[in-house]
Amino acid sequence: MSNSSLATLPSIDRADVTARLRDALLAANFTADGLLELLGAPAYAALARSETVPALRATRGDTPLETLVRLFLLQQPVPHARVEDVLPLDACVDAGWLVRTGGDEVAAAVDVRPYGGPGGEDWFIVSDLGCAVGGAGGIGGRGRQADAAVVLGVGGASTTLAGITVRTPVGSALDLGTGSGIQALHAAQHATRVTATDVNPRALHIAALTLALSGAPAADLRQGSLFEPVRDDETYDLIVSNPPFVISPGARLTYRDGGMGGDDLCRTLVQQAGERLNEGGFAQFLANWQHVEGEDWQDRLRSWVPRGCDAWIVQREVQDITQYAELWLRDAGDHRGDTAEYQARYDAWLDEFEARKVRAIGFGWIALHRTDAAEPSITVEEWPHPVEQPLGDTVRTHFDRIDYLRAHDDAALLAGHFRLAAEVVQEQVGLPGAEDPEHVVLRQNRGMRRATKVDTVGAGFAGVCDGTLSAGRILDAIAQLVGEDPVLLRDRTPAQIRLLVQQGFLEPAR
Ligand SMILES: C[S@@+](CC[C@H](N)C(=O)[O-])C[C@H]1O[C@@H](n2cnc3c(N)ncnc32)[C@H](O)[C@@H]1O
């Protein structure tokens, strides 16, 4: 990618114009809420499916908001006269946000999408034309091949990572593979210093625009692959990356194809993150991983975890290799092109999987917490069920509980006090009409929305936990109630208590 192609992007040196543009966008209510109100939920949702007709119909008027939606989201040329009423037209043309298209119309040079921050902030995500909604195969992808260096806007993966990121105030954060800058924008709210990297110089330029247009402090932007742009003596309190995790035959689209073969890019990212973290720091990634014939996928992932780190790895979805190839062929808009070319690409994808003995692909989250503990804890699990975002606090408290459990042997656990987490309910499962349940399930309605089977002692124990009595005292009372030997009960129950604490059903009370 030559720097000359950056010439088609708005200038990052015209802070005055960016500030005026931001004021104009806000004054017109070009915000996430304003957009939803104008378009209505169905048209808004249709945009995410790359369907623009409902939004075009909803913006046929000439209010300032309709003008901005047509210009920056739907890439419609708009007459000067209409734009002049809403934006500082000449300044925006001069700074490269708008281009004159001939006649008496102007068009946007980039997509700008309103994006609501977690505290109600009105932010704007800048991306390449046609990429604000629907990805590379989206609105702008129709009928054209996506450019290798194209920079996408906000996707489902972007918001997932933003939601699971631990948001405690930190000194330094690194957003690796920043793209539109969305993760850096979030990090700027709770990190004193934010470093954002990308191999694609176009992405760095666009990330700078996103931060400036959103009114956020500038980040330290660095070009390079993986941790290359980070000096040997630099470490961070938080590292986040929504990397180019797609496992594909060859590097075609920079935003998604890591180009390192198989899942090597994600593995390298995880392995190298450990030594880039400060003690107590978190690294959080989205990733795809191979399920290889003859290998346990969980063991494979465990082997990626760097020394000194606890890890929590959650597999959210598994796709077979055909579903996977089709997903990414469609993402690039290949299904709308030449049939023979589509089939050749599909074939190449399956050849690649065959050669690597890949049977399926897992999608999920990887969180590392650097503790330098002598006995690191690595949890690899499958949880494909709905969760309640944002999960940043859930991730942080997961690692707190891991620390607690590591520091407490069974005797200490029985001396401990616990409280039942908020919004846990008990479900009894069994045949209709049966007197006793076949089993009892505890279900959390918050966070990971976990459900776990317990026996009647476990359910009774959890029900009594309000922080008053020690675990051992509660077990003694249950033993008396059910006529069981208290010593045996104290002996066999800690494993169940550990699981309930680890999964967040019980919280250490003191
Ligand atoms: C899936 S996009 C994520 C963009 C953004 N962070 C988000 O969450 O939406 C991946 C980004 O990683 C960048 N990238 C690709 N290969 C990379 C590498 N080897 N090192 C660093 N960044 C890379 C791409 O240019 C792209 O901007």
Coordinates of C-alpha atoms and ligand atoms in Angstrom, one line a residue:
M1 CA 0.0 0.0 0.0
S2 CA 1.6 3.2 -1.1
N3 CA 1.2 6.4 0.9
S4 CA -0.1 8.1 -2.2
S5 CA -3.4 6.2 -1.7
L6 CA -3.8 8.0 1.6
A7 CA -4.3 11.1 -0.5
T8 CA -7.9 10.1 -1.1
L9 CA -8.6 10.2 2.7
P10 CA -9.5 13.3 4.7
S11 CA -6.5 15.1 6.2
I12 CA -5.5 14.3 9.8
D13 CA -3.8 17.6 10.1
R14 CA -7.0 19.8 9.9
A15 CA -8.2 19.5 13.5
D16 CA -10.1 22.8 13.0
V17 CA -12.3 21.3 10.3
T18 CA -12.7 18.0 12.1
A19 CA -14.0 19.8 15.1
R20 CA -16.4 21.9 13.0
L21 CA -17.6 18.7 11.3
R22 CA -18.1 17.0 14.6
D23 CA -20.2 19.9 15.9
A24 CA -22.3 19.9 12.8
L25 CA -22.9 16.1 13.0
L26 CA -24.0 16.5 16.6
A27 CA -26.2 19.5 15.9
A28 CA -28.1 17.5 13.3
N29 CA -28.5 14.6 15.8
F30 CA -26.4 12.3 13.6
T31 CA -26.0 10.0 16.5
A32 CA -26.8 6.3 17.1
D33 CA -30.1 7.2 18.8
G34 CA -31.0 9.8 16.2
L35 CA -30.3 7.3 13.4
L36 CA -32.5 4.6 15.0
E37 CA -35.3 7.1 15.5
L38 CA -35.1 8.3 11.9
L39 CA -34.8 5.0 10.2
G40 CA -36.9 2.8 12.5
A41 CA -35.7 -0.6 13.7
P42 CA -36.4 -2.6 10.6
A43 CA -34.5 -0.2 8.2
Y44 CA -31.7 0.0 10.7
A45 CA -31.4 -3.7 10.9
A46 CA -31.7 -4.1 7.2
L47 CA -28.5 -1.9 6.8
A48 CA -26.6 -4.5 8.8
R49 CA -27.7 -7.0 6.2
S50 CA -26.3 -4.7 3.5
E51 CA -29.9 -3.8 2.3
T52 CA -30.2 0.0 1.7
V53 CA -33.6 0.3 0.1
P54 CA -35.5 0.7 3.4
A55 CA -33.0 3.4 4.6
L56 CA -33.1 5.2 1.3
R57 CA -36.9 5.3 1.5
A58 CA -36.7 6.7 5.1
T59 CA -34.4 9.5 4.0
R60 CA -36.3 11.0 1.1
G61 CA -36.9 14.3 3.0
D62 CA -34.5 17.1 3.3
T63 CA -33.9 17.5 7.0
P64 CA -30.2 17.9 8.1
L65 CA -30.2 14.4 9.5
E66 CA -31.6 12.8 6.3
T67 CA -28.9 14.7 4.3
L68 CA -26.1 13.3 6.5
V69 CA -27.4 9.8 6.5
R70 CA -27.6 9.8 2.7
L71 CA -24.1 11.4 2.4
F72 CA -22.1 9.5 5.0
L73 CA -23.9 6.2 5.4
L74 CA -25.6 5.5 2.1
Q75 CA -23.0 7.2 -0.1
Q76 CA -25.5 9.2 -2.1
P77 CA -24.3 12.3 -3.8
V78 CA -26.2 15.3 -2.4
P79 CA -26.7 18.8 -3.9
H80 CA -24.4 21.5 -2.6
A81 CA -27.3 23.6 -1.5
R82 CA -28.6 20.9 0.9
V83 CA -25.2 20.2 2.3
E84 CA -24.3 23.8 2.8
D85 CA -27.2 24.2 5.2
V86 CA -25.8 21.4 7.4
L87 CA -22.0 21.4 7.1
P88 CA -19.1 23.8 6.5
L89 CA -19.1 22.7 2.9
D90 CA -16.0 24.4 1.5
A91 CA -13.9 23.5 4.6
C92 CA -15.0 19.9 4.4
V93 CA -14.1 19.7 0.7
D94 CA -10.8 21.4 1.4
A95 CA -9.9 19.0 4.2
G96 CA -10.9 16.0 2.1
W97 CA -14.1 14.8 4.0
L98 CA -16.2 15.6 0.9
V99 CA -15.5 15.5 -2.8
R100 CA -17.3 17.5 -5.6
T101 CA -18.7 15.0 -8.0
G102 CA -19.4 17.3 -10.9
G103 CA -22.6 19.1 -11.5
D104 CA -23.8 20.7 -8.2
E105 CA -23.4 17.6 -6.0
V106 CA -20.9 16.4 -3.4
A107 CA -20.2 13.0 -2.0
A108 CA -18.4 11.7 1.1
A109 CA -14.8 10.6 0.8
V110 CA -15.2 8.1 3.7
D111 CA -18.0 6.4 5.5
V112 CA -18.9 7.9 8.9
R113 CA -21.1 6.0 11.2
P114 CA -22.5 7.3 14.5
Y115 CA -21.6 4.9 17.4
G116 CA -22.8 5.2 20.9
G117 CA -20.2 4.8 23.7
P118 CA -20.9 2.8 26.9
G119 CA -21.5 5.9 28.9
G120 CA -23.8 7.5 26.3
E121 CA -21.0 9.2 24.4
D122 CA -21.8 10.2 20.8
W123 CA -18.9 8.8 18.8
F124 CA -18.2 8.4 15.1
I125 CA -16.5 5.5 13.4
V126 CA -14.7 6.3 10.1
S127 CA -14.2 3.6 7.5
D128 CA -13.6 3.1 3.8
L129 CA -16.4 3.9 1.5
G130 CA -19.1 1.2 1.5
C131 CA -17.8 -0.4 4.7
A132 CA -19.7 1.4 7.5
V133 CA -22.4 -1.3 7.4
G134 CA -22.4 -4.8 6.0
G135 CA -18.6 -5.3 5.8
A136 CA -16.5 -5.6 2.6
G137 CA -19.3 -7.5 0.9
G138 CA -21.8 -5.0 2.1
I139 CA -23.3 -1.9 0.6
G140 CA -20.2 -0.8 -1.3
G141 CA -19.0 -4.4 -2.0
R142 CA -21.8 -5.1 -4.5
G143 CA -20.4 -5.5 -8.0
R144 CA -16.8 -4.7 -7.1
Q145 CA -13.9 -6.7 -5.8
A146 CA -12.9 -5.7 -2.3
D147 CA -9.5 -3.9 -2.2
A148 CA -6.9 -5.8 -0.2
A149 CA -6.2 -2.7 2.0
V150 CA -9.9 -1.8 2.6
V151 CA -10.6 -0.7 6.2
L152 CA -13.9 -1.8 7.6
G153 CA -16.2 -0.1 10.1
V154 CA -17.8 -1.7 13.1
G155 CA -18.8 -5.3 12.8
G156 CA -20.2 -7.9 15.3
A157 CA -16.6 -8.9 16.2
S158 CA -15.7 -5.3 17.0
T159 CA -18.5 -4.9 19.4
T160 CA -18.0 -8.3 21.0
L161 CA -14.4 -7.5 21.8
A162 CA -15.3 -4.0 23.0
G163 CA -18.0 -5.6 25.3
I164 CA -15.8 -8.3 26.9
T165 CA -12.8 -6.0 27.5
V166 CA -12.0 -5.3 31.2
R167 CA -12.5 -1.6 31.7
T168 CA -10.6 -0.7 34.8
P169 CA -8.6 2.5 34.7
V170 CA -5.1 1.7 33.5
G171 CA -1.9 3.5 32.6
S172 CA -1.3 2.0 29.2
A173 CA -3.3 0.1 26.5
L174 CA -2.3 -1.5 23.2
D175 CA -4.8 -2.0 20.4
L176 CA -3.2 -4.4 18.0
G177 CA -4.7 -4.3 14.5
T178 CA -6.7 -1.1 15.1
G179 CA -8.5 -0.9 11.8
S180 CA -11.2 1.9 12.2
G181 CA -9.8 2.6 15.6
I182 CA -12.9 1.4 17.5
Q183 CA -11.0 -0.5 20.2
A184 CA -8.5 2.4 20.7
L185 CA -11.5 4.8 21.1
H186 CA -12.9 2.6 23.9
A187 CA -9.5 2.3 25.5
A188 CA -9.0 6.0 25.4
Q189 CA -11.8 6.3 28.0
H190 CA -9.9 4.4 30.7
A191 CA -6.2 4.3 29.7
T192 CA -3.9 7.2 30.1
R193 CA -1.8 6.2 27.1
V194 CA -3.2 4.3 24.1
T195 CA -0.9 2.7 21.4
A196 CA -2.7 1.5 18.2
T197 CA -0.9 -0.5 15.6
D198 CA -1.8 -1.9 12.2
V199 CA 0.1 -3.3 9.2
N200 CA -2.1 -1.2 7.0
P201 CA -1.2 2.5 6.9
R202 CA -4.6 3.3 5.6
A203 CA -6.1 1.9 8.9
L204 CA -3.8 4.0 11.0
H205 CA -4.9 7.1 9.1
I206 CA -8.6 6.2 9.5
A207 CA -8.1 5.3 13.2
A208 CA -6.7 8.8 13.7
L209 CA -9.8 10.3 12.0
T210 CA -12.2 8.2 14.2
L211 CA -10.5 9.4 17.4
A212 CA -10.4 13.0 16.3
L213 CA -14.0 13.1 15.0
S214 CA -15.2 11.4 18.2
G215 CA -13.4 14.1 20.3
A216 CA -11.1 11.5 21.9
P217 CA -7.4 12.0 22.7
A218 CA -5.0 11.0 19.9
A219 CA -3.3 7.6 20.2
D220 CA 0.3 6.7 19.5
L221 CA -0.1 5.2 16.0
R222 CA 2.5 2.7 14.8
Q223 CA 2.8 0.6 11.7
G224 CA 3.9 -3.0 11.7
S225 CA 2.9 -6.6 12.1
L226 CA 1.9 -8.1 15.4
F227 CA 4.3 -6.9 18.2
E228 CA 6.9 -5.6 15.8
P229 CA 6.0 -1.9 16.4
V230 CA 6.4 -2.4 20.2
R231 CA 9.9 -1.8 21.6
D232 CA 11.6 -4.5 23.7
D233 CA 11.3 -2.4 26.9
E234 CA 7.6 -1.6 26.4
T235 CA 4.8 -3.4 28.4
Y236 CA 1.1 -2.7 28.8
D237 CA -1.6 -3.0 31.4
L238 CA -4.2 -3.9 28.7
I239 CA -3.7 -5.5 25.3
V240 CA -6.7 -5.9 23.0
S241 CA -6.9 -7.3 19.5
N242 CA -9.6 -8.3 17.1
P243 CA -7.0 -9.7 14.7
P244 CA -7.3 -10.9 11.1
F245 CA -8.2 -14.3 12.5
V246 CA -9.7 -15.9 9.4
I247 CA -8.1 -19.2 8.5
S248 CA -7.8 -19.0 4.7
P249 CA -5.8 -20.1 1.7
G250 CA -3.6 -17.1 1.2
A251 CA -3.6 -13.5 2.3
R252 CA -6.2 -11.7 0.3
L253 CA -7.9 -9.1 2.5
T254 CA -5.7 -7.5 5.1
Y255 CA -8.6 -6.9 7.5
R256 CA -9.3 -10.6 8.0
D257 CA -6.6 -12.9 6.5
G258 CA -3.6 -13.1 8.7
G259 CA -1.6 -14.7 6.0
M260 CA 0.5 -16.9 8.3
G261 CA -1.1 -20.2 7.5
G262 CA -3.7 -22.0 9.5
D263 CA -4.3 -20.4 12.9
D264 CA -0.7 -19.4 13.3
L265 CA -1.4 -15.7 13.5
C266 CA -3.7 -16.1 16.5
R267 CA -1.3 -18.6 18.2
T268 CA 1.6 -16.2 17.7
L269 CA -0.4 -13.3 19.1
V270 CA -1.4 -15.2 22.2
Q271 CA 2.1 -16.6 22.8
Q272 CA 3.8 -13.3 22.4
A273 CA 1.4 -11.3 24.5
G274 CA 2.6 -12.7 27.8
E275 CA 5.9 -10.8 27.9
R276 CA 4.2 -7.6 26.7
L277 CA 1.9 -7.5 29.7
N278 CA 2.6 -5.8 33.0
E279 CA 1.9 -7.9 36.1
G280 CA -1.8 -7.8 36.8
G281 CA -2.5 -6.8 33.2
F282 CA -5.0 -8.3 30.8
A283 CA -4.8 -9.3 27.2
Q284 CA -8.0 -10.0 25.4
F285 CA -8.4 -11.4 21.9
L286 CA -11.0 -12.7 19.5
A287 CA -9.7 -15.8 17.6
N288 CA -10.5 -18.7 15.3
W289 CA -8.8 -22.0 15.9
Q290 CA -8.5 -25.3 14.0
H291 CA -10.0 -28.5 15.2
V292 CA -7.4 -30.9 13.8
E293 CA -7.9 -34.6 13.3
G294 CA -6.4 -36.6 16.1
E295 CA -5.8 -33.6 18.3
D296 CA -7.9 -32.4 21.3
W297 CA -8.8 -28.8 20.5
Q298 CA -8.7 -27.8 24.1
D299 CA -5.2 -29.2 24.6
R300 CA -4.1 -27.4 21.4
L301 CA -5.3 -24.1 22.8
R302 CA -3.8 -24.7 26.3
S303 CA -0.4 -25.1 24.6
W304 CA -0.8 -21.5 23.3
V305 CA -0.9 -19.9 26.7
P306 CA 2.3 -18.0 27.6
R307 CA 4.2 -18.6 30.9
G308 CA 3.1 -16.4 33.8
C309 CA -0.5 -16.0 32.6
D310 CA -3.8 -17.4 33.8
A311 CA -6.1 -17.9 30.8
W312 CA -9.8 -18.1 30.2
I313 CA -10.7 -19.4 26.7
V314 CA -14.3 -19.6 25.6
Q315 CA -15.3 -21.4 22.4
R316 CA -18.6 -19.6 21.3
E317 CA -19.2 -21.4 18.1
V318 CA -17.9 -24.3 15.9
Q319 CA -18.4 -24.5 12.2
D320 CA -17.6 -27.3 9.9
I321 CA -15.2 -26.5 7.1
T322 CA -17.9 -26.0 4.4
Q323 CA -19.9 -23.5 6.5
Y324 CA -16.7 -21.7 7.3
A325 CA -15.5 -21.4 3.7
E326 CA -19.0 -20.2 2.7
L327 CA -19.1 -17.6 5.5
W328 CA -15.9 -15.9 4.3
L329 CA -16.6 -16.2 0.6
R330 CA -19.8 -14.3 1.3
D331 CA -18.1 -11.8 3.5
A332 CA -16.0 -10.8 0.5
G333 CA -19.0 -10.7 -1.8
D334 CA -17.6 -13.6 -3.9
H335 CA -21.0 -15.3 -4.2
R336 CA -22.2 -12.3 -6.2
G337 CA -19.4 -12.7 -8.8
D338 CA -18.4 -15.2 -11.5
T339 CA -19.6 -18.7 -10.7
A340 CA -16.4 -20.5 -11.9
E341 CA -14.2 -18.1 -9.8
Y342 CA -16.4 -18.7 -6.8
Q343 CA -16.1 -22.4 -7.1
A344 CA -12.3 -22.3 -7.6
R345 CA -12.0 -20.2 -4.4
Y346 CA -14.2 -22.6 -2.5
D347 CA -12.1 -25.5 -3.8
A348 CA -8.9 -23.8 -2.7
W349 CA -10.3 -23.3 0.8
L350 CA -11.2 -27.0 1.1
D351 CA -7.8 -28.0 -0.3
E352 CA -6.2 -26.0 2.5
F353 CA -8.2 -27.6 5.2
E354 CA -7.6 -31.1 3.7
A355 CA -3.9 -30.5 3.7
R356 CA -3.9 -29.4 7.3
K357 CA -6.3 -32.2 8.4
V358 CA -8.7 -29.5 9.7
R359 CA -12.2 -30.9 10.5
A360 CA -13.8 -27.8 12.0
I361 CA -13.1 -24.3 13.1
G362 CA -13.8 -22.8 16.6
F363 CA -14.6 -19.2 17.2
G364 CA -14.1 -17.6 20.5
W365 CA -12.5 -15.3 23.1
I366 CA -9.1 -15.6 24.7
A367 CA -8.4 -13.7 27.9
L368 CA -5.0 -13.7 29.6
H369 CA -4.2 -12.3 33.0
R370 CA -0.6 -12.0 34.0
T371 CA -0.1 -13.1 37.6
D372 CA 3.3 -14.8 37.4
A373 CA 1.7 -17.4 39.7
A374 CA 3.6 -20.6 40.3
E375 CA 0.6 -22.7 39.3
P376 CA -1.2 -20.8 36.4
S377 CA -4.8 -21.6 35.9
I378 CA -6.0 -22.3 32.3
T379 CA -9.7 -22.7 31.7
V380 CA -10.8 -23.8 28.2
E381 CA -14.5 -24.2 27.8
E382 CA -17.4 -24.3 25.4
W383 CA -20.2 -21.8 26.0
P384 CA -22.3 -21.3 22.9
H385 CA -25.3 -19.8 24.7
P386 CA -26.5 -16.2 24.9
V387 CA -24.6 -14.0 27.3
E388 CA -25.2 -10.5 28.7
Q389 CA -22.8 -7.9 27.3
P390 CA -20.9 -6.0 28.4
L391 CA -18.9 -8.7 30.1
G392 CA -15.8 -6.8 31.1
D393 CA -16.6 -7.0 34.8
T394 CA -17.4 -10.7 34.5
V395 CA -14.0 -11.3 32.9
R396 CA -12.3 -9.4 35.7
T397 CA -14.1 -11.1 38.5
H398 CA -13.5 -14.5 36.9
F399 CA -9.8 -14.0 37.3
D400 CA -10.3 -12.6 40.8
R401 CA -12.1 -15.8 41.8
I402 CA -9.3 -17.9 40.2
D403 CA -6.8 -16.0 42.4
Y404 CA -9.0 -16.7 45.4
L405 CA -9.3 -20.4 44.7
R406 CA -5.6 -20.8 44.1
A407 CA -4.9 -19.2 47.5
H408 CA -7.4 -21.3 49.4
D409 CA -7.0 -25.0 50.0
D410 CA -10.0 -27.1 51.0
A411 CA -9.6 -26.3 54.7
A412 CA -9.4 -22.6 54.0
L413 CA -12.4 -22.8 51.6
L414 CA -14.5 -24.4 54.4
A415 CA -13.5 -21.6 56.7
G416 CA -14.5 -19.0 54.1
H417 CA -17.8 -17.1 53.8
F418 CA -19.7 -16.9 50.5
R419 CA -22.6 -15.0 49.1
L420 CA -25.0 -16.2 46.3
A421 CA -24.5 -14.1 43.2
A422 CA -27.3 -11.7 42.1
E423 CA -30.1 -13.2 40.0
V424 CA -29.4 -16.9 40.5
V425 CA -32.5 -19.1 40.3
Q426 CA -33.0 -22.8 40.8
E427 CA -34.7 -25.0 38.3
Q428 CA -35.9 -28.5 39.1
V429 CA -35.8 -30.8 36.1
G430 CA -37.7 -34.1 36.0
L431 CA -40.8 -35.8 34.6
P432 CA -44.1 -33.9 34.9
G433 CA -45.8 -35.0 38.1
A434 CA -42.8 -36.7 39.6
E435 CA -42.4 -36.0 43.4
D436 CA -38.6 -35.5 43.3
P437 CA -36.6 -33.8 40.6
E438 CA -34.1 -35.8 38.6
H439 CA -31.7 -33.0 39.0
V440 CA -31.4 -29.4 40.1
V441 CA -30.0 -26.7 37.9
L442 CA -28.7 -23.3 39.1
R443 CA -29.1 -20.6 36.5
Q444 CA -27.5 -17.1 36.4
N445 CA -29.5 -14.5 34.7
R446 CA -26.6 -12.1 34.5
G447 CA -23.2 -12.1 32.8
M448 CA -22.3 -15.4 31.2
R449 CA -25.9 -16.6 32.0
R450 CA -24.4 -19.9 33.1
A451 CA -26.4 -23.0 34.1
T452 CA -24.9 -25.8 36.2
K453 CA -26.2 -29.1 37.6
V454 CA -25.9 -29.5 41.3
D455 CA -27.0 -32.1 43.8
T456 CA -29.4 -31.3 46.6
V457 CA -26.5 -30.5 49.0
G458 CA -25.1 -28.1 46.5
A459 CA -28.5 -26.4 45.9
G460 CA -29.2 -26.2 49.7
F461 CA -25.7 -24.9 50.3
A462 CA -26.0 -22.2 47.7
G463 CA -29.4 -21.2 49.0
V464 CA -28.0 -20.5 52.5
C465 CA -25.0 -18.5 51.4
D466 CA -25.6 -15.0 52.5
G467 CA -22.1 -14.4 53.9
T468 CA -23.1 -14.9 57.5
L469 CA -22.0 -18.5 58.2
S470 CA -18.7 -20.2 57.1
A471 CA -19.0 -22.9 54.4
G472 CA -18.1 -25.5 57.0
R473 CA -20.8 -24.4 59.4
I474 CA -23.4 -24.5 56.7
L475 CA -22.3 -28.0 55.7
D476 CA -22.5 -29.2 59.3
A477 CA -26.1 -27.9 59.5
I478 CA -27.0 -29.6 56.2
A479 CA -25.4 -32.9 57.4
Q480 CA -27.6 -32.8 60.5
L481 CA -30.7 -32.0 58.5
V482 CA -30.2 -34.9 56.0
G483 CA -28.6 -37.4 58.5
E484 CA -25.2 -37.6 56.8
D485 CA -21.8 -37.8 58.5
P486 CA -20.5 -34.2 58.7
V487 CA -16.9 -35.3 58.2
L488 CA -17.8 -37.1 55.0
L489 CA -19.8 -34.1 53.8
R490 CA -17.0 -31.7 54.6
D491 CA -14.7 -34.1 52.7
R492 CA -16.7 -34.4 49.5
T493 CA -18.3 -31.0 49.0
P494 CA -15.3 -28.6 48.5
A495 CA -15.0 -29.7 44.8
Q496 CA -18.5 -28.6 44.2
I497 CA -18.0 -25.3 46.1
R498 CA -14.9 -24.7 44.0
L499 CA -16.9 -25.1 40.8
L500 CA -19.7 -22.8 42.0
V501 CA -17.1 -20.2 42.9
Q502 CA -15.2 -20.5 39.7
Q503 CA -18.4 -20.2 37.7
G504 CA -19.5 -17.2 39.6
F505 CA -22.6 -18.6 41.3
L506 CA -20.9 -18.0 44.7
E507 CA -18.8 -14.9 45.6
P508 CA -16.3 -14.9 48.4
A509 CA -17.8 -12.6 51.0
R510 CA -14.8 -11.8 53.1
Ligands
LIG1 C1 -10.6 -7.7 12.0 S1 -9.8 -6.1 11.7 C2 -10.1 -5.4 13.3 C3 -10.3 -3.9 13.3 C4 -10.7 -3.2 14.6 N1 -9.7 -3.4 15.6 C5 -12.0 -3.8 15.1 O1 -12.1 -4.3 16.2 O2 -13.0 -3.6 14.4 C6 -8.1 -6.6 11.8 C7 -7.1 -5.5 11.7 O3 -5.8 -6.1 11.8 C8 -4.9 -5.5 10.8 N2 -3.9 -6.5 10.5 C9 -3.8 -7.4 9.6 N3 -2.7 -8.1 9.7 C10 -2.0 -7.6 10.8 C11 -0.7 -7.9 11.4 N4 0.0 -8.9 11.0 N5 -0.4 -7.2 12.4 C12 -1.1 -6.1 12.9 N6 -2.3 -5.8 12.3 C13 -2.7 -6.6 11.3 C14 -5.8 -5.3 9.6 O4 -5.3 -4.3 8.8 C15 -7.1 -4.8 10.3 O5 -7.2 -3.4 10.5

